[in-house]
GROMACS .gro file of C-alpha atoms in nm:
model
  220
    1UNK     CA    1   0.000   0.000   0.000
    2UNK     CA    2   0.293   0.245   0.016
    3UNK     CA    3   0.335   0.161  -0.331
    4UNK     CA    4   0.673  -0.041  -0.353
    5UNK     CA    5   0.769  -0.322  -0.515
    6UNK     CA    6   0.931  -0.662  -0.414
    7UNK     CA    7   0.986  -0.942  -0.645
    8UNK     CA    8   1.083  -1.317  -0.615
    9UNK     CA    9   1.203  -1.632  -0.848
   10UNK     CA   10   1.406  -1.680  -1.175
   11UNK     CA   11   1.624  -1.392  -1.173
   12UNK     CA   12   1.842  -1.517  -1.522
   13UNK     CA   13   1.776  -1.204  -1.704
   14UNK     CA   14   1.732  -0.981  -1.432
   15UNK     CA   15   1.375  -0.975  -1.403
   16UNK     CA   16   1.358  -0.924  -1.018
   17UNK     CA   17   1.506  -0.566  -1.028
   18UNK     CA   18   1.726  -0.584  -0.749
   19UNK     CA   19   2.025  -0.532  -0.968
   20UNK     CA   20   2.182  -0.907  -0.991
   21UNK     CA   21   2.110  -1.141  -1.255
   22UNK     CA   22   2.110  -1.520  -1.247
   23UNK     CA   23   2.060  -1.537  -0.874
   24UNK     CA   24   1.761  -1.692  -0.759
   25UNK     CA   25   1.567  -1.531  -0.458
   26UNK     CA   26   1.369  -1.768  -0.259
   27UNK     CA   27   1.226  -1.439  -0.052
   28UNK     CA   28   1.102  -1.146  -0.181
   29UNK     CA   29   1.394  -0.861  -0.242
   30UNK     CA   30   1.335  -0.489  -0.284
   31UNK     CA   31   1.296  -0.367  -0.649
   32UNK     CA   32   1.570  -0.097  -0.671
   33UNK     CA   33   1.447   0.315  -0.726
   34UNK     CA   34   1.096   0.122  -0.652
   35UNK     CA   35   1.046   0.211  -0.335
   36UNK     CA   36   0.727   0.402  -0.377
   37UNK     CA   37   0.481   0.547  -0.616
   38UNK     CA   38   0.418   0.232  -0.807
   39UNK     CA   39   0.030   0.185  -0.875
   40UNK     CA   40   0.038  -0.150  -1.135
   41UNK     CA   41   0.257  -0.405  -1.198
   42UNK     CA   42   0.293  -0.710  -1.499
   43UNK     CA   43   0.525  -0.942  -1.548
   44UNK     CA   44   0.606  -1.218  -1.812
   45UNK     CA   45   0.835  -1.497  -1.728
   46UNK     CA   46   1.149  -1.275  -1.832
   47UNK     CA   47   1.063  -0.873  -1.774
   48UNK     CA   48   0.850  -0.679  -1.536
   49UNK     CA   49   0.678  -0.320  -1.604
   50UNK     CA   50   0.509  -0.123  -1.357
   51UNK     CA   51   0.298   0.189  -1.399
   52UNK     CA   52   0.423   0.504  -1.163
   53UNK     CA   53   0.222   0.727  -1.011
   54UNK     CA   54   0.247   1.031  -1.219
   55UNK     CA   55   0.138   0.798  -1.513
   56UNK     CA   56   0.500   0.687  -1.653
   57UNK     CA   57   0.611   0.306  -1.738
   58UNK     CA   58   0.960   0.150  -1.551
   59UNK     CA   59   1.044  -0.185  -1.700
   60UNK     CA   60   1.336  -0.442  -1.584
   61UNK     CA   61   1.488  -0.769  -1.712
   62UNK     CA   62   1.494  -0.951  -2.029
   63UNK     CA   63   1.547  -0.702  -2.340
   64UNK     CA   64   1.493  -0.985  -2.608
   65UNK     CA   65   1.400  -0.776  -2.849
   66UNK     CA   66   1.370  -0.470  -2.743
   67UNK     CA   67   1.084  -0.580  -2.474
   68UNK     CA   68   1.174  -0.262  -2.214
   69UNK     CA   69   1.079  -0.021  -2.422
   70UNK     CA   70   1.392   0.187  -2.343
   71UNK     CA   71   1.515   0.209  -2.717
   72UNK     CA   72   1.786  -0.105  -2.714
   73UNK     CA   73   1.808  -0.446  -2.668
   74UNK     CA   74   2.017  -0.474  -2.357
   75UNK     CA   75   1.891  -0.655  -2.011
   76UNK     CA   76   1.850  -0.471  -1.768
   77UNK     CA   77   1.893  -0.579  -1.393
   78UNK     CA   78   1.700  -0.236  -1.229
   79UNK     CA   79   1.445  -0.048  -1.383
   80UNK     CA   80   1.442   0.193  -1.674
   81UNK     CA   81   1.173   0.425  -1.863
   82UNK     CA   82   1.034   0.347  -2.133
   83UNK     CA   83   1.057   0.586  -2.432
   84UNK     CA   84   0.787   0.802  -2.468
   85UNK     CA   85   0.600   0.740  -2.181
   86UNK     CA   86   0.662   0.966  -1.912
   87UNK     CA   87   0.305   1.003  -1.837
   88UNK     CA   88  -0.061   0.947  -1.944
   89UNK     CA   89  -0.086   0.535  -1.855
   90UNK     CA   90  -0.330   0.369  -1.689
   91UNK     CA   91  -0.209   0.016  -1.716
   92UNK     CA   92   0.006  -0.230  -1.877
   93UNK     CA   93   0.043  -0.622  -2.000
   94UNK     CA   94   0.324  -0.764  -2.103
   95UNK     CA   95   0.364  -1.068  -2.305
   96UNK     CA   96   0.603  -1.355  -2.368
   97UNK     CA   97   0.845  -1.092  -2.571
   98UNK     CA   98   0.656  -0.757  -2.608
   99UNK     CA   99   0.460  -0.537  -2.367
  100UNK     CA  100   0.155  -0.289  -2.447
  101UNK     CA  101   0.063   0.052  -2.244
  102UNK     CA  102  -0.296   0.129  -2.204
  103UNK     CA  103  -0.340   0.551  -2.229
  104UNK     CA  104  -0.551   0.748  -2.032
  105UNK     CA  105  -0.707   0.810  -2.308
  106UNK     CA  106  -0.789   0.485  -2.415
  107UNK     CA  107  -0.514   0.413  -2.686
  108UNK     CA  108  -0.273   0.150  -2.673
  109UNK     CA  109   0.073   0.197  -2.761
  110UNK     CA  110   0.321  -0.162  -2.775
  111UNK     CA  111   0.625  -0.245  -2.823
  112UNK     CA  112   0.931  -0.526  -2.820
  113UNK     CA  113   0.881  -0.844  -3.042
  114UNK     CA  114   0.664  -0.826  -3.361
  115UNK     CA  115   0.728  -1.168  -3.542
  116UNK     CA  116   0.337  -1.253  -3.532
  117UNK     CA  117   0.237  -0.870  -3.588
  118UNK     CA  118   0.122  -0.850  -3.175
  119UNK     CA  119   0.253  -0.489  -3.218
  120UNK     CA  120  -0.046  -0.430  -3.445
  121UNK     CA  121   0.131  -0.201  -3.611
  122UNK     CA  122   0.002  -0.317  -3.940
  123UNK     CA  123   0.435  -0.432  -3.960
  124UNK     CA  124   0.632  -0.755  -3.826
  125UNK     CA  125   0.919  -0.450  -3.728
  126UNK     CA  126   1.053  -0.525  -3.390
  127UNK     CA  127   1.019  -0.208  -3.219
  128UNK     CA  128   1.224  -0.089  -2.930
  129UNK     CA  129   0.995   0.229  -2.847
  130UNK     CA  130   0.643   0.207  -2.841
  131UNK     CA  131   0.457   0.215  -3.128
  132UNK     CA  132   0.063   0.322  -3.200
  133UNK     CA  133  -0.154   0.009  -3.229
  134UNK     CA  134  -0.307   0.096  -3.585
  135UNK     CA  135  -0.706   0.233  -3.509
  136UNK     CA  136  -0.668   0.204  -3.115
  137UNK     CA  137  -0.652   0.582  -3.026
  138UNK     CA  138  -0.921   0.553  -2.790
  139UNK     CA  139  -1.183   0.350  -2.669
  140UNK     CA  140  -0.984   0.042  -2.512
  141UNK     CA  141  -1.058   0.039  -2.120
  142UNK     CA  142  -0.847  -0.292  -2.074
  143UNK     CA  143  -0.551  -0.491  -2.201
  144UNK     CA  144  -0.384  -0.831  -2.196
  145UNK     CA  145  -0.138  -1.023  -2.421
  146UNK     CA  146  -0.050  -1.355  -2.493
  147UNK     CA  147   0.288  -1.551  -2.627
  148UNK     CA  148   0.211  -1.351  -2.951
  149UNK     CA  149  -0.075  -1.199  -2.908
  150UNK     CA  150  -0.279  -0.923  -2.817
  151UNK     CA  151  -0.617  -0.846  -2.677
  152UNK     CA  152  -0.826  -0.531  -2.632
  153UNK     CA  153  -1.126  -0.482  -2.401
  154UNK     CA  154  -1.364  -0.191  -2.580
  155UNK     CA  155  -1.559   0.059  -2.412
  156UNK     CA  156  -1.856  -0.115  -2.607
  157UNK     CA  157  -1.819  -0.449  -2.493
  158UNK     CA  158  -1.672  -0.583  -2.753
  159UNK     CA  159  -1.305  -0.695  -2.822
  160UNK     CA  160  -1.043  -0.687  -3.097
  161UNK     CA  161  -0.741  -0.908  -3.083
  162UNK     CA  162  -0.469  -0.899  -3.313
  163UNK     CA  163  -0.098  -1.083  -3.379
  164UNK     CA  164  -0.038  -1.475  -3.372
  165UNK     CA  165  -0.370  -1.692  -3.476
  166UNK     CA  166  -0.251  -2.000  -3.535
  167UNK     CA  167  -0.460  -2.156  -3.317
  168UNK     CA  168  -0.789  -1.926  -3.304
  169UNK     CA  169  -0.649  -1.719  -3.019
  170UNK     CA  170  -0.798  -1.423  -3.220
  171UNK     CA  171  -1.162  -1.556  -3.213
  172UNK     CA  172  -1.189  -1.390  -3.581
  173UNK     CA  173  -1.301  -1.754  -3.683
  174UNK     CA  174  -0.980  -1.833  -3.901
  175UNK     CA  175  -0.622  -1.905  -3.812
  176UNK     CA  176  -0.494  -1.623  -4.021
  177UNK     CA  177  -0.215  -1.399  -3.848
  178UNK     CA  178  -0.368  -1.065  -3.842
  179UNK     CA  179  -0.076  -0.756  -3.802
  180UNK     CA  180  -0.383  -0.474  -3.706
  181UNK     CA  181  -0.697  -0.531  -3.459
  182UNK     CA  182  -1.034  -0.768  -3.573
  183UNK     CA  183  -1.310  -0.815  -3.435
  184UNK     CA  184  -1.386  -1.134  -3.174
  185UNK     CA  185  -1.653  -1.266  -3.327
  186UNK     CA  186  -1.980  -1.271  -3.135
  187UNK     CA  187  -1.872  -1.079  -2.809
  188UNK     CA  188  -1.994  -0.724  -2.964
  189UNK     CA  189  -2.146  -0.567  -2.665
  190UNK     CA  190  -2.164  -0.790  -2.308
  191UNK     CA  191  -1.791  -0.850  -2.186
  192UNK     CA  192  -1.652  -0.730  -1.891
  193UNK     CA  193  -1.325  -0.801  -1.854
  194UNK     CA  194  -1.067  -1.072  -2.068
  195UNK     CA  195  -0.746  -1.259  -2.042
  196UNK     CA  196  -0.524  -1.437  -2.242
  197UNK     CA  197  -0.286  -1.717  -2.211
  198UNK     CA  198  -0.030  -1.850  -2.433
  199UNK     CA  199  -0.244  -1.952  -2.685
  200UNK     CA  200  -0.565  -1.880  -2.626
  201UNK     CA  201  -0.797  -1.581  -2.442
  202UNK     CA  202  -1.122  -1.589  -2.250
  203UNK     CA  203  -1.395  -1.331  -2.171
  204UNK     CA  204  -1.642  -1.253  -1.839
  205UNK     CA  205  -1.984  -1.153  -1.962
  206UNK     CA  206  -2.192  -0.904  -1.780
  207UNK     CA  207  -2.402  -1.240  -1.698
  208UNK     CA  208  -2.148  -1.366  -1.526
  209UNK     CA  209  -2.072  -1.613  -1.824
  210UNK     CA  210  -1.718  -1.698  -1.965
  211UNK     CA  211  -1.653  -1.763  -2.311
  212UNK     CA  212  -1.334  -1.871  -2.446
  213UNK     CA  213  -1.124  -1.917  -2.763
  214UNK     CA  214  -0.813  -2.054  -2.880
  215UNK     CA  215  -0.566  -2.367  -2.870
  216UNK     CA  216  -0.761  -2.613  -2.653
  217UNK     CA  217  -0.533  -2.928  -2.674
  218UNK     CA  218  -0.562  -3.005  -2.282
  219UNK     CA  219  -0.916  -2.863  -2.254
  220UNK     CA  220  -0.801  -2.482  -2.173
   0.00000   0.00000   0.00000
């Protein structure tokens, strides 16, 4: 509640933020410079973000890519800003190798790997700063990615996903990779909130229903 962060694990890429890498902590450590302020966190299984109170993205760890956001490709063991983004964010997801800022108001900006287009840039450019997701300006009021893909929550109810389909995860009713946002088919006005795994992504319903999409090889 004071708005710090402490982190725990795999450390190989310097994910944890306490300025080591390849040291395992067993018990949480202190994220370094992260002492306060810090009103969201996400994490993939190789780099962390948060979101700072005046509005401004931090990320640590794996660079693969250019998954920080801070304009290279180098790991980094504490936390650095991200290009750009010095304020106006309400939240962030980050993926297996990219990560995605949600703006106040209601654009989404990613950036980091783009090998399945999960930039949505309309490109398959890596990008090392964030990038504009191609007709999300405004409107989105919630995010989450996948392995290589991305998903968008609308102020409608509906939800666009774009990036790797190869198994459905996009709900557009193909398996065709798709580099800007389509439409999920028939969720156009009644979900409430989403999340995506590797390879697949499921919505809440305002009836309290889930629907969900996607690779389904153990029944996900």
């Amino acid at each position: 509640n004071s708005g710090a962060v402490k982190c725990w694990g795999e450390n190989s890429f310097g994910q944890l933020g306490d300025g080591t890498s390849g040291i395992i902590r067993r018990t949480p450590v202190d994220v370094i410079g992260l002492n306060s302020g810090v009103t969201a966190i996400a994490v993939s299984g190789i780099h962390t973000c948060a979101v700072i109170s005046n509005s401004s993205v931090k990320c640590w760890g794996s660079n693969f890519r250019g998954g920080l956001g801070d304009g290279t490709t180098t790991d980094r063991s504490t936390p650095v800003d991200v290009v750009g983004l010095s304020s106006g964010v309400t939240s962030i997801a980050v993926g297996g190798f990219h990560t995605c800022a949600l703006s106040t108001s209601g654009g989404v900006k990613c950036w980091g790997s783009n090998t399945t287009g999960q930039l949505g840039d309309g490109t398959k450019i890596d990008r090392y700063t964030p990038v504009d997701v191609a007709g999300l300006n405004s409107g989105v009021i919630a995010l989450t990615t996948g392995l290589g893909h991305t998903c968008a929550l609308m102020n409608s109810g509906g939800i666009k996903c774009w990036g790797d389909n190869s198994s459905g995860e996009l709900g557009d009713g193909t398996t065709t990779q798709r580099l800007t946002p389509v439409n999920v088919v028939g969720l156009s006005g009644d979900v409430t909130a989403i999340m995506t795994s590797i390879y697949h992504s499921c919505a809440l319903t305002s009836s309290g229903g889930v629907k969900c999409w996607g690779r389904n090889d153990q029944g996900q």
